[in-house]
Amino acid sequence: VTAVTELGYLGLSVSDLDAWRTYASEIAGMEVVDEGEDDRLYLRMDLWHHRIALYGNGDDDLAYLGWRVAGPVEFEDMQEKLRAADIEFTVASSDEAKDRRALGLLKLTDPGGNPTEIFYGPQVDTYKPFHPGRPMFGGFLTGSQGIGHCILRQDDVEAAIRFYRVLGLKGSVEYKLDLPNGMVAEPYFMHCNERQHSVAFGLGPMEKRINHMMFEYTNLDDLGIAHDIVRQREIDVALQLGKHANDQALTFYCANPSGWLWEFGWNARTAPTQQEYYTRDIFGHGNEAAGYGMDIPL
Ligand code: MBD
Ligand code: FE
């Protein structure tokens, strides 16, 4: 059965492209590529033409997510699956696919209203070494694990689970967290490759489509440098350094220039073959800056 193979790319709507240029390069270490288009900048994390497109149209939210399938056969099989599940989609024109630097593209909307794309055949610039925006000891962990993971807004978690299962993702509840108000949060984590999770949801109402995007460094020292610079520049840290129970990555969460979170991490373990759940993290992840939708007792 056809399944998506990775969370491959992201489009972000932003209000301050210059702030993003600085943040992405000097803090995250991504390579900024400006091809002279007046509406956008690209961010590179590896040999792909880009992993992130930033559009300076002012929204400060997720513009779209791109899920990859292996090739044209899988692309057609996925369309069959969507039809069988009564999920509406449109196959994009070749100009639209070209705009995403993909060979083939379809567009749909997930049950939370998040613009979603399924593509195959990204443009990979093998001639052009990844050149980080600040000195780095290593790089970003991408490859078969894709760009990273995100937490998305889903008002109907059951509908979201059904949708992402059609795309081929697997997973379940991985935490039961006792909230101060007496409720229990049961966030749901889904994976489609060795990355422990590529998408998660179920942490309650959200203002934006996206709560955070997680990127993983291959070298601990690059996480340390990112953390140092975030502290030097007094950028809001919503969750302090700590280790998650599920992916066991060492991570921290800081505000990006659009007012939502980027989670920087290192040394995540791979997706489980059997389901488990947890009631708290291993250590750290203390709440600090409030108001970013991560005021949860991890
Ligand atoms: C994560 O990456 C995460 O963002 C949360 C909230 C819990 C476990 C792993
Ligand atoms: Fe996360």
PDB file of C-alpha atoms and ligand atoms in Angstrom:
ATOM      1  CA  VAL A   1       0.000   0.000   0.000  1.00  0.00           C
ATOM      2  CA  THR A   2       1.224   3.435  -0.952  1.00  0.00           C
ATOM      3  CA  ALA A   3       2.241   5.764   1.833  1.00  0.00           C
ATOM      4  CA  VAL A   4       3.970   9.099   2.032  1.00  0.00           C
ATOM      5  CA  THR A   5       7.680   8.667   2.671  1.00  0.00           C
ATOM      6  CA  GLU A   6       8.560  11.929   4.402  1.00  0.00           C
ATOM      7  CA  LEU A   7       7.479  15.406   5.400  1.00  0.00           C
ATOM      8  CA  GLY A   8       9.525  16.946   2.600  1.00  0.00           C
ATOM      9  CA  TYR A   9       8.964  20.683   2.511  1.00  0.00           C
ATOM     10  CA  LEU A  10       7.167  23.601   4.104  1.00  0.00           C
ATOM     11  CA  GLY A  11       5.813  26.952   2.977  1.00  0.00           C
ATOM     12  CA  LEU A  12       5.596  29.685   5.598  1.00  0.00           C
ATOM     13  CA  SER A  13       3.813  33.017   5.363  1.00  0.00           C
ATOM     14  CA  VAL A  14       5.758  35.686   7.230  1.00  0.00           C
ATOM     15  CA  SER A  15       5.497  39.412   7.855  1.00  0.00           C
ATOM     16  CA  ASP A  16       9.185  40.209   8.327  1.00  0.00           C
ATOM     17  CA  LEU A  17      11.367  38.524   5.717  1.00  0.00           C
ATOM     18  CA  ASP A  18      14.483  40.324   6.976  1.00  0.00           C
ATOM     19  CA  ALA A  19      13.997  39.061  10.527  1.00  0.00           C
ATOM     20  CA  TRP A  20      13.493  35.578   9.131  1.00  0.00           C
ATOM     21  CA  ARG A  21      16.653  35.840   7.043  1.00  0.00           C
ATOM     22  CA  THR A  22      18.643  36.611  10.181  1.00  0.00           C
ATOM     23  CA  TYR A  23      16.913  34.028  12.380  1.00  0.00           C
ATOM     24  CA  ALA A  24      17.121  31.150   9.920  1.00  0.00           C
ATOM     25  CA  SER A  25      20.774  31.706   9.100  1.00  0.00           C
ATOM     26  CA  GLU A  26      22.369  33.060  12.281  1.00  0.00           C
ATOM     27  CA  ILE A  27      20.406  30.997  14.794  1.00  0.00           C
ATOM     28  CA  ALA A  28      19.248  27.849  13.027  1.00  0.00           C
ATOM     29  CA  GLY A  29      22.211  27.676  10.624  1.00  0.00           C
ATOM     30  CA  MET A  30      20.121  27.254   7.489  1.00  0.00           C
ATOM     31  CA  GLU A  31      21.313  28.490   4.093  1.00  0.00           C
ATOM     32  CA  VAL A  32      19.294  31.430   2.767  1.00  0.00           C
ATOM     33  CA  VAL A  33      18.794  31.360  -0.997  1.00  0.00           C
ATOM     34  CA  ASP A  34      17.496  34.534  -2.616  1.00  0.00           C
ATOM     35  CA  GLU A  35      16.796  34.021  -6.309  1.00  0.00           C
ATOM     36  CA  GLY A  36      15.607  37.602  -6.774  1.00  0.00           C
ATOM     37  CA  GLU A  37      11.883  36.767  -6.663  1.00  0.00           C
ATOM     38  CA  ASP A  38      10.305  39.642  -4.793  1.00  0.00           C
ATOM     39  CA  ASP A  39       7.786  37.525  -2.884  1.00  0.00           C
ATOM     40  CA  ARG A  40      10.003  34.886  -1.292  1.00  0.00           C
ATOM     41  CA  LEU A  41      13.219  33.501   0.162  1.00  0.00           C
ATOM     42  CA  TYR A  42      14.255  29.861   0.236  1.00  0.00           C
ATOM     43  CA  LEU A  43      15.876  28.020   3.138  1.00  0.00           C
ATOM     44  CA  ARG A  44      18.164  25.116   2.471  1.00  0.00           C
ATOM     45  CA  MET A  45      19.043  22.361   4.975  1.00  0.00           C
ATOM     46  CA  ASP A  46      20.729  19.826   2.710  1.00  0.00           C
ATOM     47  CA  LEU A  47      21.215  19.316  -1.021  1.00  0.00           C
ATOM     48  CA  TRP A  48      17.579  19.917  -1.957  1.00  0.00           C
ATOM     49  CA  HIS A  49      16.886  23.135  -3.842  1.00  0.00           C
ATOM     50  CA  HIS A  50      15.076  24.192  -0.667  1.00  0.00           C
ATOM     51  CA  ARG A  51      13.237  22.688   2.260  1.00  0.00           C
ATOM     52  CA  ILE A  52      11.378  25.845   3.280  1.00  0.00           C
ATOM     53  CA  ALA A  53       9.895  28.659   1.200  1.00  0.00           C
ATOM     54  CA  LEU A  54       9.242  31.911   3.084  1.00  0.00           C
ATOM     55  CA  TYR A  55       6.592  34.191   1.570  1.00  0.00           C
ATOM     56  CA  GLY A  56       6.579  37.786   2.744  1.00  0.00           C
ATOM     57  CA  ASN A  57       2.796  38.206   2.584  1.00  0.00           C
ATOM     58  CA  GLY A  58       2.236  38.968   6.234  1.00  0.00           C
ATOM     59  CA  ASP A  59       0.304  36.029   7.634  1.00  0.00           C
ATOM     60  CA  ASP A  60       2.881  34.653  10.103  1.00  0.00           C
ATOM     61  CA  ASP A  61       1.503  31.144   9.829  1.00  0.00           C
ATOM     62  CA  LEU A  62       1.911  27.893   7.948  1.00  0.00           C
ATOM     63  CA  ALA A  63       1.242  28.306   4.199  1.00  0.00           C
ATOM     64  CA  TYR A  64       1.461  24.619   3.261  1.00  0.00           C
ATOM     65  CA  LEU A  65       3.062  21.270   4.084  1.00  0.00           C
ATOM     66  CA  GLY A  66       4.532  18.965   1.442  1.00  0.00           C
ATOM     67  CA  TRP A  67       4.425  15.176   1.881  1.00  0.00           C
ATOM     68  CA  ARG A  68       6.568  13.143  -0.489  1.00  0.00           C
ATOM     69  CA  VAL A  69       5.755   9.912  -2.295  1.00  0.00           C
ATOM     70  CA  ALA A  70       8.446   7.853  -3.980  1.00  0.00           C
ATOM     71  CA  GLY A  71       7.629   8.370  -7.656  1.00  0.00           C
ATOM     72  CA  PRO A  72       4.951   8.606 -10.361  1.00  0.00           C
ATOM     73  CA  VAL A  73       3.441   5.167  -9.699  1.00  0.00           C
ATOM     74  CA  GLU A  74       3.035   5.917  -6.000  1.00  0.00           C
ATOM     75  CA  PHE A  75       1.681   9.354  -6.928  1.00  0.00           C
ATOM     76  CA  GLU A  76      -1.097   7.699  -8.957  1.00  0.00           C
ATOM     77  CA  ASP A  77      -1.718   5.059  -6.267  1.00  0.00           C
ATOM     78  CA  MET A  78      -2.082   7.817  -3.687  1.00  0.00           C
ATOM     79  CA  GLN A  79      -4.713   9.504  -5.854  1.00  0.00           C
ATOM     80  CA  GLU A  80      -6.619   6.198  -5.949  1.00  0.00           C
ATOM     81  CA  LYS A  81      -6.459   5.981  -2.163  1.00  0.00           C
ATOM     82  CA  LEU A  82      -7.718   9.530  -1.742  1.00  0.00           C
ATOM     83  CA  ARG A  83     -10.610   8.897  -4.127  1.00  0.00           C
ATOM     84  CA  ALA A  84     -11.533   5.675  -2.307  1.00  0.00           C
ATOM     85  CA  ALA A  85     -11.552   7.584   0.988  1.00  0.00           C
ATOM     86  CA  ASP A  86     -13.703  10.410  -0.470  1.00  0.00           C
ATOM     87  CA  ILE A  87     -10.992  12.977   0.147  1.00  0.00           C
ATOM     88  CA  GLU A  88     -11.056  15.872  -2.304  1.00  0.00           C
ATOM     89  CA  PHE A  89      -7.855  16.949  -4.029  1.00  0.00           C
ATOM     90  CA  THR A  90      -6.700  18.672  -7.190  1.00  0.00           C
ATOM     91  CA  VAL A  91      -3.746  17.623  -9.287  1.00  0.00           C
ATOM     92  CA  ALA A  92      -1.639  20.733  -9.753  1.00  0.00           C
ATOM     93  CA  SER A  93      -0.591  22.100 -13.144  1.00  0.00           C
ATOM     94  CA  SER A  94       2.969  21.613 -14.289  1.00  0.00           C
ATOM     95  CA  ASP A  95       3.600  25.308 -13.566  1.00  0.00           C
ATOM     96  CA  GLU A  96       2.491  24.831  -9.980  1.00  0.00           C
ATOM     97  CA  ALA A  97       4.684  21.744  -9.643  1.00  0.00           C
ATOM     98  CA  LYS A  98       7.588  23.707 -11.086  1.00  0.00           C
ATOM     99  CA  ASP A  99       6.976  26.460  -8.540  1.00  0.00           C
ATOM    100  CA  ARG A 100       7.513  23.846  -5.799  1.00  0.00           C
ATOM    101  CA  ARG A 101      10.526  22.377  -7.608  1.00  0.00           C
ATOM    102  CA  ALA A 102       8.765  19.009  -7.921  1.00  0.00           C
ATOM    103  CA  LEU A 103       7.981  16.707 -10.833  1.00  0.00           C
ATOM    104  CA  GLY A 104       4.392  16.106  -9.719  1.00  0.00           C
ATOM    105  CA  LEU A 105       2.090  17.716  -7.191  1.00  0.00           C
ATOM    106  CA  LEU A 106      -1.437  17.510  -5.835  1.00  0.00           C
ATOM    107  CA  LYS A 107      -3.138  19.809  -3.369  1.00  0.00           C
ATOM    108  CA  LEU A 108      -5.688  19.163  -0.663  1.00  0.00           C
ATOM    109  CA  THR A 109      -6.651  20.355   2.806  1.00  0.00           C
ATOM    110  CA  ASP A 110      -6.363  18.334   5.983  1.00  0.00           C
ATOM    111  CA  PRO A 111      -9.352  18.172   8.392  1.00  0.00           C
ATOM    112  CA  GLY A 112      -7.859  21.028  10.423  1.00  0.00           C
ATOM    113  CA  GLY A 113      -7.886  23.224   7.324  1.00  0.00           C
ATOM    114  CA  ASN A 114      -4.125  23.054   6.820  1.00  0.00           C
ATOM    115  CA  PRO A 115      -3.124  23.380   3.140  1.00  0.00           C
ATOM    116  CA  THR A 116      -1.463  20.074   2.304  1.00  0.00           C
ATOM    117  CA  GLU A 117       0.439  18.916  -0.756  1.00  0.00           C
ATOM    118  CA  ILE A 118       1.614  15.521  -1.936  1.00  0.00           C
ATOM    119  CA  PHE A 119       4.525  15.531  -4.365  1.00  0.00           C
ATOM    120  CA  TYR A 120       7.172  13.387  -5.940  1.00  0.00           C
ATOM    121  CA  GLY A 121      10.530  14.187  -7.471  1.00  0.00           C
ATOM    122  CA  PRO A 122      12.039  17.155  -5.626  1.00  0.00           C
ATOM    123  CA  GLN A 123      14.814  19.131  -7.330  1.00  0.00           C
ATOM    124  CA  VAL A 124      18.055  18.130  -5.632  1.00  0.00           C
ATOM    125  CA  ASP A 125      21.060  20.358  -6.333  1.00  0.00           C
ATOM    126  CA  THR A 126      23.793  17.774  -5.911  1.00  0.00           C
ATOM    127  CA  TYR A 127      26.325  20.168  -7.471  1.00  0.00           C
ATOM    128  CA  LYS A 128      25.842  22.699  -4.684  1.00  0.00           C
ATOM    129  CA  PRO A 129      27.203  21.790  -1.252  1.00  0.00           C
ATOM    130  CA  PHE A 130      25.042  22.803   1.706  1.00  0.00           C
ATOM    131  CA  HIS A 131      26.548  26.033   3.002  1.00  0.00           C
ATOM    132  CA  PRO A 132      25.229  26.753   6.520  1.00  0.00           C
ATOM    133  CA  GLY A 133      24.233  30.297   7.427  1.00  0.00           C
ATOM    134  CA  ARG A 134      26.564  30.180  10.427  1.00  0.00           C
ATOM    135  CA  PRO A 135      29.526  27.907  11.113  1.00  0.00           C
ATOM    136  CA  MET A 136      28.317  24.383  11.929  1.00  0.00           C
ATOM    137  CA  PHE A 137      30.083  21.240  13.140  1.00  0.00           C
ATOM    138  CA  GLY A 138      27.612  19.006  11.363  1.00  0.00           C
ATOM    139  CA  GLY A 139      24.382  19.467   9.471  1.00  0.00           C
ATOM    140  CA  PHE A 140      20.669  18.860   9.659  1.00  0.00           C
ATOM    141  CA  LEU A 141      19.364  15.337   9.973  1.00  0.00           C
ATOM    142  CA  THR A 142      17.100  14.981   6.953  1.00  0.00           C
ATOM    143  CA  GLY A 143      17.579  12.256   4.319  1.00  0.00           C
ATOM    144  CA  SER A 144      14.973   9.520   4.561  1.00  0.00           C
ATOM    145  CA  GLN A 145      13.607  11.147   7.745  1.00  0.00           C
ATOM    146  CA  GLY A 146      12.492  14.304   5.959  1.00  0.00           C
ATOM    147  CA  ILE A 147      12.662  17.858   7.212  1.00  0.00           C
ATOM    148  CA  GLY A 148      11.554  17.308  10.828  1.00  0.00           C
ATOM    149  CA  HIS A 149       8.212  17.242  12.637  1.00  0.00           C
ATOM    150  CA  CYS A 150       5.380  19.611  13.405  1.00  0.00           C
ATOM    151  CA  ILE A 151       2.374  19.983  15.676  1.00  0.00           C
ATOM    152  CA  LEU A 152      -0.684  21.076  13.710  1.00  0.00           C
ATOM    153  CA  ARG A 153      -4.053  22.493  14.707  1.00  0.00           C
ATOM    154  CA  GLN A 154      -6.799  19.878  14.512  1.00  0.00           C
ATOM    155  CA  ASP A 155     -10.192  20.702  15.966  1.00  0.00           C
ATOM    156  CA  ASP A 156     -11.439  17.180  15.185  1.00  0.00           C
ATOM    157  CA  VAL A 157      -8.682  14.787  16.230  1.00  0.00           C
ATOM    158  CA  GLU A 158     -10.561  11.664  15.067  1.00  0.00           C
ATOM    159  CA  ALA A 159     -10.949  13.152  11.594  1.00  0.00           C
ATOM    160  CA  ALA A 160      -7.264  14.061  11.550  1.00  0.00           C
ATOM    161  CA  ILE A 161      -6.283  10.505  12.495  1.00  0.00           C
ATOM    162  CA  ARG A 162      -8.424   9.082   9.662  1.00  0.00           C
ATOM    163  CA  PHE A 163      -6.915  11.541   7.159  1.00  0.00           C
ATOM    164  CA  TYR A 164      -3.290  10.921   8.049  1.00  0.00           C
ATOM    165  CA  ARG A 165      -3.886   7.159   8.062  1.00  0.00           C
ATOM    166  CA  VAL A 166      -5.065   7.438   4.456  1.00  0.00           C
ATOM    167  CA  LEU A 167      -1.778   9.176   3.674  1.00  0.00           C
ATOM    168  CA  GLY A 168      -0.087   6.159   5.248  1.00  0.00           C
ATOM    169  CA  LEU A 169       1.057   7.480   8.616  1.00  0.00           C
ATOM    170  CA  LYS A 170       0.933   5.314  11.732  1.00  0.00           C
ATOM    171  CA  GLY A 171       0.884   6.046  15.432  1.00  0.00           C
ATOM    172  CA  SER A 172      -1.314   6.753  18.425  1.00  0.00           C
ATOM    173  CA  VAL A 173      -1.499   8.601  21.728  1.00  0.00           C
ATOM    174  CA  GLU A 174       1.990   8.790  23.243  1.00  0.00           C
ATOM    175  CA  TYR A 175       1.348  10.847  26.390  1.00  0.00           C
ATOM    176  CA  LYS A 176      -1.349  11.193  28.994  1.00  0.00           C
ATOM    177  CA  LEU A 177      -0.550  14.474  30.727  1.00  0.00           C
ATOM    178  CA  ASP A 178      -2.422  15.666  33.812  1.00  0.00           C
ATOM    179  CA  LEU A 179      -3.289  19.314  33.265  1.00  0.00           C
ATOM    180  CA  PRO A 180      -3.647  21.871  36.097  1.00  0.00           C
ATOM    181  CA  ASN A 181      -7.368  22.225  35.231  1.00  0.00           C
ATOM    182  CA  GLY A 182      -7.992  18.549  35.970  1.00  0.00           C
ATOM    183  CA  MET A 183      -8.195  17.506  32.310  1.00  0.00           C
ATOM    184  CA  VAL A 184      -5.857  15.008  30.692  1.00  0.00           C
ATOM    185  CA  ALA A 185      -4.070  15.919  27.441  1.00  0.00           C
ATOM    186  CA  GLU A 186      -3.581  12.989  25.058  1.00  0.00           C
ATOM    187  CA  PRO A 187      -1.391  14.164  22.183  1.00  0.00           C
ATOM    188  CA  TYR A 188      -1.312  11.883  19.134  1.00  0.00           C
ATOM    189  CA  PHE A 189       1.954  11.293  17.227  1.00  0.00           C
ATOM    190  CA  MET A 190       2.268   9.852  13.704  1.00  0.00           C
ATOM    191  CA  HIS A 191       5.228   8.642  11.642  1.00  0.00           C
ATOM    192  CA  CYS A 192       5.923   7.531   8.068  1.00  0.00           C
ATOM    193  CA  ASN A 193       9.656   6.688   8.207  1.00  0.00           C
ATOM    194  CA  GLU A 194      12.338   6.279  10.894  1.00  0.00           C
ATOM    195  CA  ARG A 195      11.713   9.754  12.268  1.00  0.00           C
ATOM    196  CA  GLN A 196       9.935   9.098  15.543  1.00  0.00           C
ATOM    197  CA  HIS A 197       7.081  11.387  14.491  1.00  0.00           C
ATOM    198  CA  SER A 198       6.526  13.620  11.494  1.00  0.00           C
ATOM    199  CA  VAL A 199       3.244  15.137  12.650  1.00  0.00           C
ATOM    200  CA  ALA A 200       1.439  15.400  15.978  1.00  0.00           C
ATOM    201  CA  PHE A 201      -1.780  17.013  17.180  1.00  0.00           C
ATOM    202  CA  GLY A 202      -4.294  16.927  20.006  1.00  0.00           C
ATOM    203  CA  LEU A 203      -2.946  19.501  22.457  1.00  0.00           C
ATOM    204  CA  GLY A 204      -6.148  21.553  22.398  1.00  0.00           C
ATOM    205  CA  PRO A 205      -7.212  24.736  20.584  1.00  0.00           C
ATOM    206  CA  MET A 206      -4.519  26.734  18.771  1.00  0.00           C
ATOM    207  CA  GLU A 207      -4.427  30.278  17.370  1.00  0.00           C
ATOM    208  CA  LYS A 208      -2.268  29.348  14.397  1.00  0.00           C
ATOM    209  CA  ARG A 209      -2.275  26.349  12.081  1.00  0.00           C
ATOM    210  CA  ILE A 210       1.073  25.281  13.469  1.00  0.00           C
ATOM    211  CA  ASN A 211       2.424  25.231  17.027  1.00  0.00           C
ATOM    212  CA  HIS A 212       6.009  24.281  16.224  1.00  0.00           C
ATOM    213  CA  MET A 213       8.363  22.799  13.718  1.00  0.00           C
ATOM    214  CA  MET A 214      11.213  20.602  14.963  1.00  0.00           C
ATOM    215  CA  PHE A 215      14.601  20.416  13.224  1.00  0.00           C
ATOM    216  CA  GLU A 216      17.318  17.997  14.249  1.00  0.00           C
ATOM    217  CA  TYR A 217      21.069  18.584  14.202  1.00  0.00           C
ATOM    218  CA  THR A 218      23.499  15.753  13.584  1.00  0.00           C
ATOM    219  CA  ASN A 219      25.956  17.206  16.103  1.00  0.00           C
ATOM    220  CA  LEU A 220      25.200  18.128  19.735  1.00  0.00           C
ATOM    221  CA  ASP A 221      27.474  21.164  19.564  1.00  0.00           C
ATOM    222  CA  ASP A 222      25.297  22.778  16.889  1.00  0.00           C
ATOM    223  CA  LEU A 223      22.311  22.496  19.221  1.00  0.00           C
ATOM    224  CA  GLY A 224      24.460  24.070  21.946  1.00  0.00           C
ATOM    225  CA  ILE A 225      25.457  26.977  19.699  1.00  0.00           C
ATOM    226  CA  ALA A 226      21.828  27.583  18.698  1.00  0.00           C
ATOM    227  CA  HIS A 227      20.917  27.622  22.384  1.00  0.00           C
ATOM    228  CA  ASP A 228      23.755  30.043  23.262  1.00  0.00           C
ATOM    229  CA  ILE A 229      22.727  32.499  20.534  1.00  0.00           C
ATOM    230  CA  VAL A 230      19.037  32.312  21.516  1.00  0.00           C
ATOM    231  CA  ARG A 231      20.021  33.134  25.124  1.00  0.00           C
ATOM    232  CA  GLN A 232      22.441  35.921  24.079  1.00  0.00           C
ATOM    233  CA  ARG A 233      19.740  37.558  21.945  1.00  0.00           C
ATOM    234  CA  GLU A 234      17.107  37.052  24.653  1.00  0.00           C
ATOM    235  CA  ILE A 235      14.711  35.276  22.347  1.00  0.00           C
ATOM    236  CA  ASP A 236      11.693  33.769  24.138  1.00  0.00           C
ATOM    237  CA  VAL A 237      12.251  30.157  25.201  1.00  0.00           C
ATOM    238  CA  ALA A 238       8.902  28.401  25.735  1.00  0.00           C
ATOM    239  CA  LEU A 239      10.335  25.043  26.794  1.00  0.00           C
ATOM    240  CA  GLN A 240      13.815  24.840  28.274  1.00  0.00           C
ATOM    241  CA  LEU A 241      16.331  22.179  27.303  1.00  0.00           C
ATOM    242  CA  GLY A 242      15.058  18.712  28.079  1.00  0.00           C
ATOM    243  CA  LYS A 243      14.573  15.210  26.788  1.00  0.00           C
ATOM    244  CA  HIS A 244      11.263  13.958  25.471  1.00  0.00           C
ATOM    245  CA  ALA A 245      10.011  10.544  26.575  1.00  0.00           C
ATOM    246  CA  ASN A 246       8.858   9.507  23.102  1.00  0.00           C
ATOM    247  CA  ASP A 247      11.653  10.461  20.691  1.00  0.00           C
ATOM    248  CA  GLN A 248      14.188  10.901  23.535  1.00  0.00           C
ATOM    249  CA  ALA A 249      15.690  13.853  21.681  1.00  0.00           C
ATOM    250  CA  LEU A 250      17.446  16.624  23.601  1.00  0.00           C
ATOM    251  CA  THR A 251      15.537  19.742  22.536  1.00  0.00           C
ATOM    252  CA  PHE A 252      14.449  23.265  23.421  1.00  0.00           C
ATOM    253  CA  TYR A 253      11.707  25.457  21.950  1.00  0.00           C
ATOM    254  CA  CYS A 254      12.173  29.115  21.055  1.00  0.00           C
ATOM    255  CA  ALA A 255      10.060  31.763  19.334  1.00  0.00           C
ATOM    256  CA  ASN A 256      10.618  32.435  15.631  1.00  0.00           C
ATOM    257  CA  PRO A 257      10.024  35.872  14.051  1.00  0.00           C
ATOM    258  CA  SER A 258       6.414  34.894  13.251  1.00  0.00           C
ATOM    259  CA  GLY A 259       5.571  34.299  16.919  1.00  0.00           C
ATOM    260  CA  TRP A 260       5.316  30.520  16.866  1.00  0.00           C
ATOM    261  CA  LEU A 261       7.941  27.996  17.925  1.00  0.00           C
ATOM    262  CA  TRP A 262      10.913  26.260  16.390  1.00  0.00           C
ATOM    263  CA  GLU A 263      12.103  23.234  18.346  1.00  0.00           C
ATOM    264  CA  PHE A 264      15.799  22.492  17.876  1.00  0.00           C
ATOM    265  CA  GLY A 265      16.910  18.987  18.728  1.00  0.00           C
ATOM    266  CA  TRP A 266      19.574  16.332  18.637  1.00  0.00           C
ATOM    267  CA  ASN A 267      19.805  12.564  18.917  1.00  0.00           C
ATOM    268  CA  ALA A 268      16.194  11.462  18.542  1.00  0.00           C
ATOM    269  CA  ARG A 269      15.562   7.728  18.538  1.00  0.00           C
ATOM    270  CA  THR A 270      13.693   6.168  15.650  1.00  0.00           C
ATOM    271  CA  ALA A 271       9.974   5.383  15.368  1.00  0.00           C
ATOM    272  CA  PRO A 272       8.760   2.492  17.520  1.00  0.00           C
ATOM    273  CA  THR A 273       7.536  -0.806  16.111  1.00  0.00           C
ATOM    274  CA  GLN A 274       5.081  -1.142  19.002  1.00  0.00           C
ATOM    275  CA  GLN A 275       2.999   1.535  20.699  1.00  0.00           C
ATOM    276  CA  GLU A 276       3.850   2.941  24.126  1.00  0.00           C
ATOM    277  CA  TYR A 277       2.682   5.978  26.088  1.00  0.00           C
ATOM    278  CA  TYR A 278       4.256   8.152  28.772  1.00  0.00           C
ATOM    279  CA  THR A 279       3.104  10.437  31.574  1.00  0.00           C
ATOM    280  CA  ARG A 280       6.036  12.881  31.545  1.00  0.00           C
ATOM    281  CA  ASP A 281       9.346  13.657  29.888  1.00  0.00           C
ATOM    282  CA  ILE A 282      12.710  12.274  31.019  1.00  0.00           C
ATOM    283  CA  PHE A 283      14.139  15.557  32.332  1.00  0.00           C
ATOM    284  CA  GLY A 284      13.977  19.303  31.696  1.00  0.00           C
ATOM    285  CA  HIS A 285      11.561  20.957  29.237  1.00  0.00           C
ATOM    286  CA  GLY A 286      10.512  23.367  31.985  1.00  0.00           C
ATOM    287  CA  ASN A 287       7.959  25.999  30.984  1.00  0.00           C
ATOM    288  CA  GLU A 288       9.455  29.472  30.585  1.00  0.00           C
ATOM    289  CA  ALA A 289       7.945  32.047  28.178  1.00  0.00           C
ATOM    290  CA  ALA A 290       4.145  31.584  28.273  1.00  0.00           C
ATOM    291  CA  GLY A 291       1.600  32.086  25.521  1.00  0.00           C
ATOM    292  CA  TYR A 292       3.080  29.875  22.810  1.00  0.00           C
ATOM    293  CA  GLY A 293       0.660  26.980  23.312  1.00  0.00           C
ATOM    294  CA  MET A 294       3.304  24.913  25.085  1.00  0.00           C
ATOM    295  CA  ASP A 295       2.299  25.745  28.639  1.00  0.00           C
ATOM    296  CA  ILE A 296       1.904  22.051  29.351  1.00  0.00           C
ATOM    297  CA  PRO A 297       3.444  20.025  32.167  1.00  0.00           C
ATOM    298  CA  LEU A 298       5.848  17.788  30.236  1.00  0.00           C
TER     299      LEU A 298
HETATM  300  C1  MBD B   1       7.669  16.380  20.917  1.00  0.00           C
HETATM  301  O1  MBD B   1       8.443  16.634  19.859  1.00  0.00           O
HETATM  302  C2  MBD B   1       6.806  17.364  21.325  1.00  0.00           C
HETATM  303  O2  MBD B   1       6.813  18.519  20.622  1.00  0.00           O
HETATM  304  C3  MBD B   1       5.979  17.188  22.433  1.00  0.00           C
HETATM  305  C4  MBD B   1       5.028  18.292  22.873  1.00  0.00           C
HETATM  306  C5  MBD B   1       6.033  15.991  23.119  1.00  0.00           C
HETATM  307  C6  MBD B   1       6.900  14.987  22.704  1.00  0.00           C
HETATM  308  C7  MBD B   1       7.711  15.174  21.615  1.00  0.00           C
HETATM  309 FE    FE B   2       8.020  18.522  18.915  1.00  0.00          FE
END
